[in-house]
């Protein structure tokens, strides 16, 4: 069937309408007319595969990777970078409006990646029966990959070495730097911009900072000079050991589950120094915050809350509850993963009931 693509949804699929239903088609661009074949009919929508482009978008570009279209990693290599950002910006806004019920959205411009390819400082490849690579899209079959153009050259050099070593079946994380095997942000340029942003957003904050999901202390290390005390919490003992290595006297790192520890720390500060200002950074995995953590934040109400999110859907879900206690001051999307569907966002929340002097 011939389809008019009106939008590109979060995840990367183009959206059209046919027979009163939404149709989702990968590798198309809003504004294009395409010919597509239906592959699956669901109750509320259809899924289709692109057959040919009838009218191409001016934003269409040549993908750089020979595996694009088969590999499950990238979805936007056929779209120029500026338009990728425009689409992702709209996707964040729409997700926060639809799931988070946030109407007056203080959306800031996208912080782009300084480089569009060759940015990943680590990749995880899978090995099975001599095939070394990534999963095919929407499949658990492995696609043999010789080189990944979104990874740094050093990572690709390691991939070549791994391939030459005839590795056993399993998963292998290849890193550009020989640093510790703990969580680190995957795009160095955007990680630096993320730090600058969080630093700027918290420029008026003082007192105690709780860095929840701190990993090796990315945010704590940058902000420790400005707070009387910094408490980092992460359940990965290796990351906590790295964070403790060069800790100053005002830094404390706790290896624990945030679920239990965040409430304990917040109520202990409230009990021992009720006038102490508190700021909290949360940087959870894609699943977002649990109900217990949202309740803890709502109950103890730090003066400022920074929510670093790698999933606009769970961010929207959590903001739907947090917005009763906090005003959403700004939402800034960052492009940590150009060419892919992933979107990083920083939400800055300010306690509604501002106490005297705060
Ligand atoms: C997205 S990473 C952020 C790390 C750090 N903020 C950074 O930017 O390098 C998420 C971190 O949360 C930790 N984590 C996930 N769930 C947790 C939980 N329930 N309790 C404590 N830590 C958790 C992981 O070990 C990981 O270090």
Tab-separated table of C-alpha atoms and ligand atoms in Angstrom:
chain	number	residue	atom	x	y	z
A	1	UNK	CA	0.000	0.000	0.000
A	2	UNK	CA	1.015	3.617	-0.519
A	3	UNK	CA	1.478	5.527	2.759
A	4	UNK	CA	1.990	9.170	3.778
A	5	UNK	CA	4.425	9.243	6.694
A	6	UNK	CA	3.316	11.906	9.146
A	7	UNK	CA	5.687	11.336	12.069
A	8	UNK	CA	8.491	9.147	13.448
A	9	UNK	CA	7.622	7.602	16.814
A	10	UNK	CA	9.981	6.999	19.755
A	11	UNK	CA	11.899	3.844	18.820
A	12	UNK	CA	12.379	5.010	15.223
A	13	UNK	CA	9.362	3.754	13.263
A	14	UNK	CA	7.527	6.039	10.862
A	15	UNK	CA	3.811	6.538	11.449
A	16	UNK	CA	1.073	6.569	8.785
A	17	UNK	CA	-2.651	5.773	8.716
A	18	UNK	CA	-4.480	3.206	6.607
A	19	UNK	CA	-7.913	1.584	6.939
A	20	UNK	CA	-8.586	3.620	10.109
A	21	UNK	CA	-5.503	2.231	11.865
A	22	UNK	CA	-2.002	3.502	12.603
A	23	UNK	CA	0.710	1.849	10.509
A	24	UNK	CA	4.324	1.632	11.711
A	25	UNK	CA	7.130	1.418	9.118
A	26	UNK	CA	10.874	1.440	9.915
A	27	UNK	CA	13.545	3.413	7.941
A	28	UNK	CA	11.217	6.160	6.629
A	29	UNK	CA	11.011	9.908	7.361
A	30	UNK	CA	8.072	12.188	8.150
A	31	UNK	CA	6.862	13.934	4.971
A	32	UNK	CA	7.730	10.955	2.731
A	33	UNK	CA	5.326	8.972	0.573
A	34	UNK	CA	6.348	5.321	0.533
A	35	UNK	CA	5.176	1.994	-0.723
A	36	UNK	CA	5.101	-0.605	2.063
A	37	UNK	CA	3.888	-4.173	2.599
A	38	UNK	CA	1.951	-5.104	5.754
A	39	UNK	CA	3.795	-7.757	7.753
A	40	UNK	CA	1.583	-7.953	10.833
A	41	UNK	CA	-1.950	-6.927	11.644
A	42	UNK	CA	-2.677	-6.150	15.298
A	43	UNK	CA	-5.984	-5.142	16.843
A	44	UNK	CA	-5.131	-1.440	16.968
A	45	UNK	CA	-2.297	-1.003	14.458
A	46	UNK	CA	-0.467	-2.493	11.500
A	47	UNK	CA	3.234	-3.155	11.038
A	48	UNK	CA	4.733	-2.788	7.584
A	49	UNK	CA	8.102	-3.021	5.813
A	50	UNK	CA	9.361	-0.398	3.375
A	51	UNK	CA	9.274	-1.543	-0.268
A	52	UNK	CA	10.138	1.665	-2.110
A	53	UNK	CA	10.221	5.408	-1.582
A	54	UNK	CA	7.751	7.274	-3.791
A	55	UNK	CA	8.680	10.814	-2.634
A	56	UNK	CA	11.862	11.158	-0.583
A	57	UNK	CA	12.360	13.622	2.268
A	58	UNK	CA	15.031	16.321	1.772
A	59	UNK	CA	16.432	14.975	5.081
A	60	UNK	CA	17.219	11.560	3.549
A	61	UNK	CA	20.972	10.747	3.476
A	62	UNK	CA	23.064	7.706	2.607
A	63	UNK	CA	23.653	5.414	5.649
A	64	UNK	CA	27.363	4.916	6.378
A	65	UNK	CA	27.128	1.371	7.682
A	66	UNK	CA	26.814	-1.712	5.462
A	67	UNK	CA	24.798	-3.471	8.205
A	68	UNK	CA	22.220	-0.659	8.545
A	69	UNK	CA	18.709	-2.059	8.084
A	70	UNK	CA	19.697	-5.475	9.425
A	71	UNK	CA	21.571	-4.638	12.657
A	72	UNK	CA	19.431	-3.931	15.742
A	73	UNK	CA	21.642	-1.013	16.834
A	74	UNK	CA	21.021	2.058	14.635
A	75	UNK	CA	17.675	3.268	13.279
A	76	UNK	CA	18.389	6.804	11.964
A	77	UNK	CA	21.457	6.589	9.676
A	78	UNK	CA	19.193	7.464	6.714
A	79	UNK	CA	18.248	10.842	8.312
A	80	UNK	CA	20.479	13.955	8.424
A	81	UNK	CA	21.705	14.759	11.928
A	82	UNK	CA	19.760	17.979	12.415
A	83	UNK	CA	16.497	16.240	11.603
A	84	UNK	CA	17.351	13.313	13.928
A	85	UNK	CA	17.544	15.872	16.747
A	86	UNK	CA	14.285	17.571	15.700
A	87	UNK	CA	12.497	14.189	15.704
A	88	UNK	CA	13.917	13.125	19.076
A	89	UNK	CA	13.015	16.506	20.592
A	90	UNK	CA	9.400	16.051	19.444
A	91	UNK	CA	9.367	12.475	20.764
A	92	UNK	CA	10.438	13.627	24.248
A	93	UNK	CA	7.843	16.400	24.281
A	94	UNK	CA	5.062	14.093	23.099
A	95	UNK	CA	5.987	11.312	25.588
A	96	UNK	CA	6.078	13.748	28.530
A	97	UNK	CA	2.740	15.223	27.488
A	98	UNK	CA	1.000	11.875	26.871
A	99	UNK	CA	2.378	9.749	29.735
A	100	UNK	CA	3.467	12.446	32.192
A	101	UNK	CA	0.454	14.703	31.730
A	102	UNK	CA	2.887	17.653	31.516
A	103	UNK	CA	1.323	20.397	29.431
A	104	UNK	CA	3.402	23.534	29.978
A	105	UNK	CA	6.709	21.902	29.151
A	106	UNK	CA	9.889	23.865	29.878
A	107	UNK	CA	11.755	22.058	27.062
A	108	UNK	CA	15.273	23.314	26.371
A	109	UNK	CA	17.102	22.855	23.029
A	110	UNK	CA	18.776	19.502	22.342
A	111	UNK	CA	22.426	19.208	23.356
A	112	UNK	CA	23.931	17.487	20.285
A	113	UNK	CA	26.821	15.075	20.168
A	114	UNK	CA	30.031	16.770	18.949
A	115	UNK	CA	30.471	13.789	16.594
A	116	UNK	CA	27.755	11.899	14.717
A	117	UNK	CA	29.766	8.698	14.121
A	118	UNK	CA	32.818	7.183	15.887
A	119	UNK	CA	31.658	8.216	19.354
A	120	UNK	CA	31.017	5.001	21.337
A	121	UNK	CA	33.844	4.381	23.805
A	122	UNK	CA	32.538	0.875	24.555
A	123	UNK	CA	30.449	-1.786	22.811
A	124	UNK	CA	29.265	-5.219	23.904
A	125	UNK	CA	29.449	-7.891	21.214
A	126	UNK	CA	28.056	-11.383	21.412
A	127	UNK	CA	29.727	-14.567	20.203
A	128	UNK	CA	27.786	-17.686	19.237
A	129	UNK	CA	28.913	-20.574	17.026
A	130	UNK	CA	31.677	-18.517	15.397
A	131	UNK	CA	29.404	-15.506	14.681
A	132	UNK	CA	30.747	-12.332	16.379
A	133	UNK	CA	28.554	-9.242	16.418
A	134	UNK	CA	25.218	-7.678	17.379
A	135	UNK	CA	21.661	-8.998	17.237
A	136	UNK	CA	19.618	-8.598	14.051
A	137	UNK	CA	16.827	-6.099	14.574
A	138	UNK	CA	13.788	-7.565	16.342
A	139	UNK	CA	15.515	-10.952	16.560
A	140	UNK	CA	17.773	-13.009	18.815
A	141	UNK	CA	19.816	-14.143	15.795
A	142	UNK	CA	23.377	-12.818	15.666
A	143	UNK	CA	24.649	-10.680	12.794
A	144	UNK	CA	28.382	-10.994	12.077
A	145	UNK	CA	29.956	-7.512	12.392
A	146	UNK	CA	33.484	-6.644	11.263
A	147	UNK	CA	33.340	-2.952	12.114
A	148	UNK	CA	30.862	-0.655	13.849
A	149	UNK	CA	30.982	2.928	12.480
A	150	UNK	CA	29.457	4.512	15.599
A	151	UNK	CA	32.287	3.071	17.748
A	152	UNK	CA	35.661	4.770	18.252
A	153	UNK	CA	38.553	3.445	16.133
A	154	UNK	CA	40.228	2.046	19.256
A	155	UNK	CA	37.087	-0.025	19.980
A	156	UNK	CA	37.030	-1.299	16.396
A	157	UNK	CA	40.702	-2.227	16.708
A	158	UNK	CA	39.773	-4.340	19.734
A	159	UNK	CA	36.908	-5.892	17.795
A	160	UNK	CA	39.362	-6.914	15.049
A	161	UNK	CA	41.657	-8.447	17.708
A	162	UNK	CA	38.754	-10.301	19.319
A	163	UNK	CA	37.645	-11.646	15.940
A	164	UNK	CA	41.201	-12.852	15.213
A	165	UNK	CA	41.397	-14.648	18.595
A	166	UNK	CA	38.553	-17.118	17.831
A	167	UNK	CA	36.718	-16.366	21.097
A	168	UNK	CA	34.453	-18.722	23.042
A	169	UNK	CA	30.685	-18.154	23.041
A	170	UNK	CA	29.634	-15.325	25.388
A	171	UNK	CA	29.473	-11.545	25.716
A	172	UNK	CA	32.517	-9.287	25.412
A	173	UNK	CA	32.594	-5.587	26.371
A	174	UNK	CA	35.280	-3.754	24.420
A	175	UNK	CA	36.399	-0.411	25.872
A	176	UNK	CA	38.484	2.382	24.387
A	177	UNK	CA	40.177	3.160	27.685
A	178	UNK	CA	41.652	0.503	29.892
A	179	UNK	CA	39.706	1.929	32.860
A	180	UNK	CA	37.847	-0.076	35.527
A	181	UNK	CA	35.025	-2.347	34.390
A	182	UNK	CA	32.238	-0.275	35.934
A	183	UNK	CA	29.462	1.817	34.373
A	184	UNK	CA	30.706	4.837	32.405
A	185	UNK	CA	28.808	7.099	29.980
A	186	UNK	CA	29.320	5.798	26.410
A	187	UNK	CA	29.945	9.114	24.589
A	188	UNK	CA	32.784	11.207	26.079
A	189	UNK	CA	31.772	14.494	24.383
A	190	UNK	CA	28.155	14.284	25.568
A	191	UNK	CA	29.217	13.049	29.002
A	192	UNK	CA	31.250	16.278	29.411
A	193	UNK	CA	28.223	18.338	28.276
A	194	UNK	CA	26.015	16.406	30.740
A	195	UNK	CA	28.374	17.269	33.604
A	196	UNK	CA	28.442	20.960	32.610
A	197	UNK	CA	24.643	20.985	32.431
A	198	UNK	CA	24.088	19.372	35.862
A	199	UNK	CA	26.719	21.678	37.369
A	200	UNK	CA	24.944	24.735	35.900
A	201	UNK	CA	21.476	23.569	36.969
A	202	UNK	CA	22.640	23.049	40.556
A	203	UNK	CA	24.653	26.286	40.692
A	204	UNK	CA	22.511	27.707	43.499
A	205	UNK	CA	22.409	24.468	45.538
A	206	UNK	CA	24.368	24.022	48.765
A	207	UNK	CA	24.223	21.783	51.859
A	208	UNK	CA	24.192	18.030	51.241
A	209	UNK	CA	24.114	16.377	47.826
A	210	UNK	CA	22.857	12.815	47.485
A	211	UNK	CA	24.118	11.250	44.239
A	212	UNK	CA	21.808	8.244	43.873
A	213	UNK	CA	22.916	5.607	41.299
A	214	UNK	CA	26.326	7.307	41.486
A	215	UNK	CA	28.374	4.617	39.702
A	216	UNK	CA	32.038	5.622	40.101
A	217	UNK	CA	30.935	9.127	41.177
A	218	UNK	CA	30.791	11.042	37.884
A	219	UNK	CA	28.532	13.800	39.283
A	220	UNK	CA	29.856	13.737	42.878
A	221	UNK	CA	33.454	14.326	41.815
A	222	UNK	CA	32.472	17.334	39.736
A	223	UNK	CA	30.238	18.898	42.426
A	224	UNK	CA	32.054	17.967	45.661
A	225	UNK	CA	33.689	21.394	45.959
A	226	UNK	CA	30.356	23.168	46.171
A	227	UNK	CA	28.546	21.061	48.778
A	228	UNK	CA	29.250	20.653	52.478
A	229	UNK	CA	28.747	16.908	52.100
A	230	UNK	CA	28.287	14.504	49.187
A	231	UNK	CA	26.776	11.040	49.633
A	232	UNK	CA	27.015	8.640	46.673
A	233	UNK	CA	24.941	5.452	46.637
A	234	UNK	CA	25.268	2.555	44.161
A	235	UNK	CA	24.880	-1.187	44.612
A	236	UNK	CA	27.923	-2.001	42.481
A	237	UNK	CA	30.758	-2.496	45.011
A	238	UNK	CA	33.409	-2.166	42.281
A	239	UNK	CA	32.070	1.258	41.246
A	240	UNK	CA	31.927	2.332	44.913
A	241	UNK	CA	35.544	1.184	45.422
A	242	UNK	CA	36.623	3.337	42.434
A	243	UNK	CA	34.666	6.339	43.789
A	244	UNK	CA	36.251	5.964	47.250
A	245	UNK	CA	39.811	5.939	45.851
A	246	UNK	CA	40.267	9.693	45.476
A	247	UNK	CA	37.477	10.814	47.834
A	248	UNK	CA	37.862	14.063	49.784
A	249	UNK	CA	36.883	14.348	53.452
A	250	UNK	CA	33.362	15.527	52.561
A	251	UNK	CA	32.556	12.547	50.309
A	252	UNK	CA	30.929	9.328	51.478
A	253	UNK	CA	30.168	6.398	49.170
A	254	UNK	CA	27.745	3.678	50.197
A	255	UNK	CA	27.404	0.306	48.454
A	256	UNK	CA	23.696	-0.344	48.861
A	257	UNK	CA	20.345	-0.691	47.119
A	258	UNK	CA	18.870	2.811	46.573
A	259	UNK	CA	15.476	1.306	47.327
A	260	UNK	CA	16.399	0.953	51.008
A	261	UNK	CA	19.183	3.517	51.401
A	262	UNK	CA	17.742	6.718	49.900
A	263	UNK	CA	14.958	7.037	52.495
A	264	UNK	CA	17.400	6.196	55.311
A	265	UNK	CA	19.843	8.925	54.242
A	266	UNK	CA	17.182	11.569	53.600
A	267	UNK	CA	15.461	11.027	56.959
A	268	UNK	CA	18.776	10.901	58.805
A	269	UNK	CA	19.719	14.370	57.422
A	270	UNK	CA	16.233	15.692	58.221
A	271	UNK	CA	16.568	14.398	61.826
A	272	UNK	CA	20.148	15.490	62.535
A	273	UNK	CA	20.070	18.874	60.770
A	274	UNK	CA	16.522	19.875	59.845
A	275	UNK	CA	17.699	23.212	58.396
A	276	UNK	CA	20.266	21.548	56.107
A	277	UNK	CA	19.488	22.105	52.418
A	278	UNK	CA	19.441	18.950	50.345
A	279	UNK	CA	19.814	18.303	46.624
A	280	UNK	CA	19.407	14.879	45.046
A	281	UNK	CA	20.609	13.537	41.688
A	282	UNK	CA	18.991	10.331	40.428
A	283	UNK	CA	20.470	8.579	37.372
A	284	UNK	CA	18.589	5.259	37.250
A	285	UNK	CA	18.722	2.528	34.598
A	286	UNK	CA	16.050	2.491	31.835
A	287	UNK	CA	13.434	1.066	34.231
A	288	UNK	CA	13.345	4.439	36.021
A	289	UNK	CA	12.471	4.940	39.680
A	290	UNK	CA	10.490	2.451	41.755
A	291	UNK	CA	7.342	3.501	43.631
A	292	UNK	CA	9.298	3.383	46.919
A	293	UNK	CA	11.934	5.808	45.619
A	294	UNK	CA	9.348	8.231	44.204
A	295	UNK	CA	7.542	8.072	47.586
A	296	UNK	CA	10.805	8.753	49.434
A	297	UNK	CA	11.492	11.840	47.293
A	298	UNK	CA	7.924	13.065	47.681
A	299	UNK	CA	8.035	12.558	51.446
A	300	UNK	CA	11.438	14.118	52.146
A	301	UNK	CA	11.275	16.773	49.422
A	302	UNK	CA	14.857	17.869	48.730
A	303	UNK	CA	15.063	21.535	47.640
A	304	UNK	CA	16.262	20.489	44.167
A	305	UNK	CA	16.134	17.232	42.264
A	306	UNK	CA	18.027	16.377	39.079
A	307	UNK	CA	16.623	13.377	37.217
A	308	UNK	CA	19.042	12.030	34.583
A	309	UNK	CA	17.066	9.620	32.433
A	310	UNK	CA	17.925	7.276	29.553
A	311	UNK	CA	14.255	6.466	28.878
A	312	UNK	CA	11.683	9.224	28.210
A	313	UNK	CA	8.830	6.748	28.887
A	314	UNK	CA	9.824	5.957	32.482
A	315	UNK	CA	10.872	9.592	33.065
A	316	UNK	CA	7.343	10.673	32.022
A	317	UNK	CA	5.757	8.029	34.283
A	318	UNK	CA	7.816	9.167	37.292
A	319	UNK	CA	7.276	12.894	36.631
A	320	UNK	CA	3.512	12.266	36.598
A	321	UNK	CA	3.812	11.585	40.369
A	322	UNK	CA	6.768	13.836	41.240
A	323	UNK	CA	5.076	16.906	39.738
A	324	UNK	CA	2.685	17.096	42.701
A	325	UNK	CA	5.610	17.909	45.049
A	326	UNK	CA	8.064	19.465	42.583
A	327	UNK	CA	7.829	22.058	39.842
A	328	UNK	CA	9.488	20.886	36.623
A	329	UNK	CA	11.848	23.785	35.906
A	330	UNK	CA	13.495	22.467	32.725
A	331	UNK	CA	13.839	19.381	30.532
A	332	UNK	CA	17.026	19.132	28.469
A	333	UNK	CA	17.482	16.271	25.992
A	334	UNK	CA	21.044	15.207	25.129
A	335	UNK	CA	22.085	13.093	22.159
A	336	UNK	CA	24.302	10.517	23.829
A	337	UNK	CA	23.654	7.988	21.007
A	338	UNK	CA	23.417	9.574	17.506
A	339	UNK	CA	21.983	7.278	14.767
A	340	UNK	CA	20.120	5.210	17.384
A	341	UNK	CA	16.658	5.622	18.933
A	342	UNK	CA	18.087	6.273	22.428
A	343	UNK	CA	17.454	9.629	24.128
A	344	UNK	CA	19.063	10.933	27.320
A	345	UNK	CA	17.186	13.656	29.251
A	346	UNK	CA	17.891	15.798	32.283
A	347	UNK	CA	14.892	17.083	34.232
A	348	UNK	CA	15.459	19.803	36.835
A	349	UNK	CA	12.835	19.780	39.579
A	350	UNK	CA	12.383	22.352	42.314
A	351	UNK	CA	10.483	21.668	45.522
A	352	UNK	CA	7.097	23.431	45.352
A	353	UNK	CA	6.852	24.312	49.025
A	354	UNK	CA	10.057	26.387	49.294
A	355	UNK	CA	11.102	26.679	52.932
A	356	UNK	CA	12.352	29.936	54.412
A	357	UNK	CA	15.786	30.830	53.146
A	358	UNK	CA	15.788	28.276	50.295
B	1	LIG	C1	22.882	4.811	34.372
B	1	LIG	S1	24.112	4.251	35.510
B	1	LIG	C2	24.633	5.789	36.179
B	1	LIG	C3	25.999	5.827	36.809
B	1	LIG	C4	26.609	7.212	37.090
B	1	LIG	N1	25.642	8.188	37.540
B	1	LIG	C5	27.368	7.713	35.885
B	1	LIG	O1	26.878	8.638	35.208
B	1	LIG	O2	28.474	7.204	35.610
B	1	LIG	C6	23.127	3.503	36.708
B	1	LIG	C7	23.836	2.980	37.938
B	1	LIG	O3	22.809	2.551	38.856
B	1	LIG	C8	23.254	1.423	39.579
B	1	LIG	N2	22.001	0.798	40.082
B	1	LIG	C9	20.962	0.301	39.361
B	1	LIG	N3	19.964	-0.064	40.188
B	1	LIG	C10	20.349	0.189	41.456
B	1	LIG	C11	19.735	0.041	42.738
B	1	LIG	N4	18.511	-0.455	42.881
B	1	LIG	N5	20.439	0.442	43.814
B	1	LIG	C12	21.684	0.958	43.698
B	1	LIG	N6	22.310	1.145	42.508
B	1	LIG	C13	21.648	0.776	41.393
B	1	LIG	C14	24.112	0.661	38.614
B	1	LIG	O4	25.063	-0.118	39.313
B	1	LIG	C15	24.752	1.793	37.781
B	1	LIG	O5	26.020	2.153	38.309
